[in-house]
Structures are given as C-alpha cells and as structure tokens.
Amino acid sequence: MLKKVALLAAATGLVSTLALTAPAMAAEHTVKMLNRGEAGIFVFEPAYLQVEPGDTVTFEPTDKGHNAETIPGMVPDGAEAFKGKLNQAISVTFETEGVFGYKCMPHYPIGMVGMVVVGDPAANVEAAKAVKHPGKASKVMAELLARAETNLATAN
C-alpha cells in the first residue's frame, strides 16, 4: 500500500512540474474579410487585434474579392511580411512583437486595412505612423494606430 501511495505522489509531482513548466498555449484568432460589416463596407472584422507572440491569425475571405497582405513599412524589424492570395484564407503565426499593418490590395484606397499588434507595439509604432496610405485608408489606419498608442500608454 505504501508503494502505491509513493508512486501516486511521484506521479502527481511530475504532472504538477510539467504543468508549471509547459509553455502557455498559443491562441488562434480569425479576421473576416467582408464586403459589409459593422464598420461599413469593405472591412476586416475585427480591424484591430491584440495578440501575444506565438498566436496565429487566420484571415478568412468570408466574401469574395479580398486578400490580406502586409503594408510595406508596417512590419517590425526581423519579422516576415505576408501576402495572401485573392479569395483564399491565409494563416499567420506572429512571433515578433510590434505593429503589423495589413490591407486588402483591391480595396486599399477605400479603407480596407487592419492591424495586428503583437505584445508591445513600441517596437515599430513610430515607423508605422510614418507610412503614407491612399484615400480612406489613411483615416482608418490613423484610428488603428491611435488605438495601438493608447494600449502602449496604458501598458507603461
């Protein structure tokens, strides 16, 4: 009987140790590419997403005629840009902290842009603010960057 108790205690200790040392599970998120959403026409929903390093975001073409791709200058140093094909989902695992601005290429000038902030946006938020955008994308991206900066101020 004592052997069983000792074995059970050892197994419980091992399980506890593994639970405490195992890395946190990465989360999975979905961003929909829509012709019409809560914020109007030709939008990503949600347009702003805060994630942690290691999280995966899948950009789903809920409606046809859309893609998701990073905007040059809005990717942190050391991170890879991504470019999805028209009418196809793309899954991206974000490892590098910072601001990732993205667009739907066909609808970029009419404001179909979004942002994924991975961990701390401080890595490249200033560089991202310097990027110029066409048409309505400029206004939408300014709102998203303001939100990232608010989160940055709250964290500090």
PDB file of C-alpha atoms in Angstrom:
ATOM      1  CA  MET A   1       0.000   0.000   0.000  1.00  0.00           C
ATOM      2  CA  LEU A   2       2.865   2.362   0.831  1.00  0.00           C
ATOM      3  CA  LYS A   3       4.379   1.701  -2.622  1.00  0.00           C
ATOM      4  CA  LYS A   4       1.117   2.771  -4.287  1.00  0.00           C
ATOM      5  CA  VAL A   5       0.953   5.975  -2.220  1.00  0.00           C
ATOM      6  CA  ALA A   6       4.595   6.804  -3.011  1.00  0.00           C
ATOM      7  CA  LEU A   7       4.059   6.081  -6.707  1.00  0.00           C
ATOM      8  CA  LEU A   8       0.901   8.224  -6.769  1.00  0.00           C
ATOM      9  CA  ALA A   9       2.727  11.075  -5.018  1.00  0.00           C
ATOM     10  CA  ALA A  10       5.595  10.882  -7.511  1.00  0.00           C
ATOM     11  CA  ALA A  11       3.214  10.873 -10.481  1.00  0.00           C
ATOM     12  CA  THR A  12       1.296  13.834  -9.048  1.00  0.00           C
ATOM     13  CA  GLY A  13       4.570  15.719  -8.563  1.00  0.00           C
ATOM     14  CA  LEU A  14       5.641  15.017 -12.135  1.00  0.00           C
ATOM     15  CA  VAL A  15       2.320  16.184 -13.570  1.00  0.00           C
ATOM     16  CA  SER A  16       2.468  19.355 -11.450  1.00  0.00           C
ATOM     17  CA  THR A  17       6.027  20.079 -12.583  1.00  0.00           C
ATOM     18  CA  LEU A  18       5.101  19.613 -16.246  1.00  0.00           C
ATOM     19  CA  ALA A  19       2.069  21.868 -15.874  1.00  0.00           C
ATOM     20  CA  LEU A  20       4.157  24.635 -14.322  1.00  0.00           C
ATOM     21  CA  THR A  21       6.992  24.439 -16.860  1.00  0.00           C
ATOM     22  CA  ALA A  22       4.972  23.901 -20.030  1.00  0.00           C
ATOM     23  CA  PRO A  23       4.694  26.950 -22.299  1.00  0.00           C
ATOM     24  CA  ALA A  24       1.351  28.706 -22.477  1.00  0.00           C
ATOM     25  CA  MET A  25      -0.852  27.543 -25.299  1.00  0.00           C
ATOM     26  CA  ALA A  26      -0.836  29.898 -28.252  1.00  0.00           C
ATOM     27  CA  ALA A  27      -4.217  31.315 -29.167  1.00  0.00           C
ATOM     28  CA  GLU A  28      -5.892  31.211 -32.566  1.00  0.00           C
ATOM     29  CA  HIS A  29      -7.817  34.198 -33.918  1.00  0.00           C
ATOM     30  CA  THR A  30      -9.914  34.798 -37.029  1.00  0.00           C
ATOM     31  CA  VAL A  31     -10.240  38.006 -39.019  1.00  0.00           C
ATOM     32  CA  LYS A  32     -13.048  38.087 -41.576  1.00  0.00           C
ATOM     33  CA  MET A  33     -12.714  39.857 -44.923  1.00  0.00           C
ATOM     34  CA  LEU A  34     -16.145  41.349 -45.581  1.00  0.00           C
ATOM     35  CA  ASN A  35     -17.990  43.356 -48.221  1.00  0.00           C
ATOM     36  CA  ARG A  36     -20.126  44.788 -45.417  1.00  0.00           C
ATOM     37  CA  GLY A  37     -19.520  44.716 -41.679  1.00  0.00           C
ATOM     38  CA  GLU A  38     -20.297  46.658 -38.512  1.00  0.00           C
ATOM     39  CA  ALA A  39     -17.903  49.468 -39.532  1.00  0.00           C
ATOM     40  CA  GLY A  40     -19.249  49.821 -43.089  1.00  0.00           C
ATOM     41  CA  ILE A  41     -18.303  48.443 -46.478  1.00  0.00           C
ATOM     42  CA  PHE A  42     -15.105  46.605 -47.406  1.00  0.00           C
ATOM     43  CA  VAL A  43     -13.758  45.912 -43.930  1.00  0.00           C
ATOM     44  CA  PHE A  44     -11.736  43.466 -41.916  1.00  0.00           C
ATOM     45  CA  GLU A  45     -13.558  42.303 -38.818  1.00  0.00           C
ATOM     46  CA  PRO A  46     -12.083  42.851 -36.337  1.00  0.00           C
ATOM     47  CA  ALA A  47      -9.881  45.540 -37.890  1.00  0.00           C
ATOM     48  CA  TYR A  48      -7.759  45.772 -34.723  1.00  0.00           C
ATOM     49  CA  LEU A  49      -6.458  42.709 -32.971  1.00  0.00           C
ATOM     50  CA  GLN A  50      -4.126  42.490 -29.953  1.00  0.00           C
ATOM     51  CA  VAL A  51      -2.318  39.133 -29.742  1.00  0.00           C
ATOM     52  CA  GLU A  52       0.637  37.574 -27.965  1.00  0.00           C
ATOM     53  CA  PRO A  53       3.811  36.210 -29.587  1.00  0.00           C
ATOM     54  CA  GLY A  54       3.120  32.705 -30.893  1.00  0.00           C
ATOM     55  CA  ASP A  55      -0.555  33.382 -31.612  1.00  0.00           C
ATOM     56  CA  THR A  56      -1.951  32.546 -35.054  1.00  0.00           C
ATOM     57  CA  VAL A  57      -4.365  34.719 -37.009  1.00  0.00           C
ATOM     58  CA  THR A  58      -6.351  33.301 -39.909  1.00  0.00           C
ATOM     59  CA  PHE A  59      -7.635  35.833 -42.421  1.00  0.00           C
ATOM     60  CA  GLU A  60     -10.853  34.358 -43.854  1.00  0.00           C
ATOM     61  CA  PRO A  61     -12.292  35.581 -47.176  1.00  0.00           C
ATOM     62  CA  THR A  62     -15.875  35.495 -45.907  1.00  0.00           C
ATOM     63  CA  ASP A  63     -16.902  37.417 -49.025  1.00  0.00           C
ATOM     64  CA  LYS A  64     -15.182  37.057 -52.417  1.00  0.00           C
ATOM     65  CA  GLY A  65     -12.741  39.539 -53.910  1.00  0.00           C
ATOM     66  CA  HIS A  66     -10.428  40.042 -50.924  1.00  0.00           C
ATOM     67  CA  ASN A  67      -6.944  39.199 -49.725  1.00  0.00           C
ATOM     68  CA  ALA A  68      -4.773  40.144 -46.739  1.00  0.00           C
ATOM     69  CA  GLU A  69      -1.184  41.323 -47.070  1.00  0.00           C
ATOM     70  CA  THR A  70       1.190  43.410 -45.009  1.00  0.00           C
ATOM     71  CA  ILE A  71       1.757  47.061 -45.834  1.00  0.00           C
ATOM     72  CA  PRO A  72       5.403  47.912 -46.582  1.00  0.00           C
ATOM     73  CA  GLY A  73       6.933  49.786 -43.632  1.00  0.00           C
ATOM     74  CA  MET A  74       4.384  48.390 -41.184  1.00  0.00           C
ATOM     75  CA  VAL A  75       6.200  45.217 -40.188  1.00  0.00           C
ATOM     76  CA  PRO A  76       8.634  45.095 -37.228  1.00  0.00           C
ATOM     77  CA  ASP A  77      12.333  44.544 -37.968  1.00  0.00           C
ATOM     78  CA  GLY A  78      13.106  40.850 -38.144  1.00  0.00           C
ATOM     79  CA  ALA A  79       9.511  39.839 -38.886  1.00  0.00           C
ATOM     80  CA  GLU A  80       8.324  38.392 -42.181  1.00  0.00           C
ATOM     81  CA  ALA A  81       5.788  40.125 -44.367  1.00  0.00           C
ATOM     82  CA  PHE A  82       2.830  38.070 -45.584  1.00  0.00           C
ATOM     83  CA  LYS A  83       0.717  38.153 -48.744  1.00  0.00           C
ATOM     84  CA  GLY A  84      -2.419  36.098 -49.155  1.00  0.00           C
ATOM     85  CA  LYS A  85      -3.948  35.243 -52.498  1.00  0.00           C
ATOM     86  CA  LEU A  86      -7.275  36.645 -53.634  1.00  0.00           C
ATOM     87  CA  ASN A  87     -10.245  34.639 -52.295  1.00  0.00           C
ATOM     88  CA  GLN A  88      -8.014  32.376 -50.183  1.00  0.00           C
ATOM     89  CA  ALA A  89      -7.549  32.146 -46.435  1.00  0.00           C
ATOM     90  CA  ILE A  90      -4.100  32.756 -45.023  1.00  0.00           C
ATOM     91  CA  SER A  91      -2.921  31.811 -41.541  1.00  0.00           C
ATOM     92  CA  VAL A  92      -0.054  33.756 -39.993  1.00  0.00           C
ATOM     93  CA  THR A  93       1.751  32.911 -36.752  1.00  0.00           C
ATOM     94  CA  PHE A  94       3.107  36.116 -35.226  1.00  0.00           C
ATOM     95  CA  GLU A  95       6.386  35.721 -33.309  1.00  0.00           C
ATOM     96  CA  THR A  96       7.832  39.260 -33.349  1.00  0.00           C
ATOM     97  CA  GLU A  97       6.421  41.991 -31.107  1.00  0.00           C
ATOM     98  CA  GLY A  98       5.190  45.173 -32.733  1.00  0.00           C
ATOM     99  CA  VAL A  99       2.619  46.613 -35.122  1.00  0.00           C
ATOM    100  CA  PHE A 100       1.649  44.762 -38.309  1.00  0.00           C
ATOM    101  CA  GLY A 101      -0.437  46.867 -40.691  1.00  0.00           C
ATOM    102  CA  TYR A 102      -2.218  44.968 -43.431  1.00  0.00           C
ATOM    103  CA  LYS A 103      -4.510  45.670 -46.374  1.00  0.00           C
ATOM    104  CA  CYS A 104      -6.788  44.133 -48.944  1.00  0.00           C
ATOM    105  CA  MET A 105      -4.946  45.090 -52.115  1.00  0.00           C
ATOM    106  CA  PRO A 106      -8.035  45.616 -54.333  1.00  0.00           C
ATOM    107  CA  HIS A 107      -9.777  47.745 -51.680  1.00  0.00           C
ATOM    108  CA  TYR A 108      -6.832  49.510 -50.033  1.00  0.00           C
ATOM    109  CA  PRO A 109      -7.671  53.051 -51.279  1.00  0.00           C
ATOM    110  CA  ILE A 110     -11.230  52.786 -49.968  1.00  0.00           C
ATOM    111  CA  GLY A 111     -10.013  51.935 -46.480  1.00  0.00           C
ATOM    112  CA  MET A 112      -9.885  48.157 -46.215  1.00  0.00           C
ATOM    113  CA  VAL A 113      -6.987  47.988 -43.770  1.00  0.00           C
ATOM    114  CA  GLY A 114      -6.362  46.403 -40.404  1.00  0.00           C
ATOM    115  CA  MET A 115      -3.796  45.993 -37.673  1.00  0.00           C
ATOM    116  CA  VAL A 116      -2.432  43.178 -35.578  1.00  0.00           C
ATOM    117  CA  VAL A 117      -0.482  44.311 -32.521  1.00  0.00           C
ATOM    118  CA  VAL A 118       1.755  41.585 -31.153  1.00  0.00           C
ATOM    119  CA  GLY A 119       2.654  42.112 -27.498  1.00  0.00           C
ATOM    120  CA  ASP A 120       4.270  45.534 -27.109  1.00  0.00           C
ATOM    121  CA  PRO A 121       3.665  47.896 -30.063  1.00  0.00           C
ATOM    122  CA  ALA A 122       6.666  50.067 -29.124  1.00  0.00           C
ATOM    123  CA  ALA A 123       8.997  48.118 -31.432  1.00  0.00           C
ATOM    124  CA  ASN A 124       7.792  49.911 -34.575  1.00  0.00           C
ATOM    125  CA  VAL A 125       4.774  52.104 -33.847  1.00  0.00           C
ATOM    126  CA  GLU A 126       6.675  55.281 -34.795  1.00  0.00           C
ATOM    127  CA  ALA A 127       7.843  53.786 -38.105  1.00  0.00           C
ATOM    128  CA  ALA A 128       4.299  52.586 -38.803  1.00  0.00           C
ATOM    129  CA  LYS A 129       2.954  56.106 -38.223  1.00  0.00           C
ATOM    130  CA  ALA A 130       5.305  57.450 -40.923  1.00  0.00           C
ATOM    131  CA  VAL A 131       3.818  55.235 -43.657  1.00  0.00           C
ATOM    132  CA  LYS A 132       1.552  57.054 -46.129  1.00  0.00           C
ATOM    133  CA  HIS A 133      -1.739  55.494 -47.223  1.00  0.00           C
ATOM    134  CA  PRO A 134      -4.070  56.313 -50.112  1.00  0.00           C
ATOM    135  CA  GLY A 135      -7.580  57.712 -49.710  1.00  0.00           C
ATOM    136  CA  LYS A 136      -9.739  56.493 -46.845  1.00  0.00           C
ATOM    137  CA  ALA A 137      -7.043  54.017 -45.759  1.00  0.00           C
ATOM    138  CA  SER A 138      -5.163  56.981 -44.274  1.00  0.00           C
ATOM    139  CA  LYS A 139      -8.051  57.841 -41.917  1.00  0.00           C
ATOM    140  CA  VAL A 140      -8.760  54.246 -40.908  1.00  0.00           C
ATOM    141  CA  MET A 141      -5.084  53.469 -40.268  1.00  0.00           C
ATOM    142  CA  ALA A 142      -4.685  56.655 -38.182  1.00  0.00           C
ATOM    143  CA  GLU A 143      -7.536  55.434 -35.950  1.00  0.00           C
ATOM    144  CA  LEU A 144      -5.947  51.997 -35.593  1.00  0.00           C
ATOM    145  CA  LEU A 145      -2.537  53.494 -34.774  1.00  0.00           C
ATOM    146  CA  ALA A 146      -4.135  55.765 -32.165  1.00  0.00           C
ATOM    147  CA  ARG A 147      -5.616  52.672 -30.550  1.00  0.00           C
ATOM    148  CA  ALA A 148      -2.202  50.960 -30.522  1.00  0.00           C
ATOM    149  CA  GLU A 149      -0.638  54.033 -28.932  1.00  0.00           C
ATOM    150  CA  THR A 150      -3.365  54.122 -26.271  1.00  0.00           C
ATOM    151  CA  ASN A 151      -2.576  50.495 -25.443  1.00  0.00           C
ATOM    152  CA  LEU A 152       1.124  51.382 -25.336  1.00  0.00           C
ATOM    153  CA  ALA A 153       0.487  54.277 -22.926  1.00  0.00           C
ATOM    154  CA  THR A 154      -1.698  52.088 -20.729  1.00  0.00           C
ATOM    155  CA  ALA A 155       1.000  49.398 -20.550  1.00  0.00           C
ATOM    156  CA  ASN A 156       3.718  51.857 -19.474  1.00  0.00           C
TER     157      ASN A 156
END
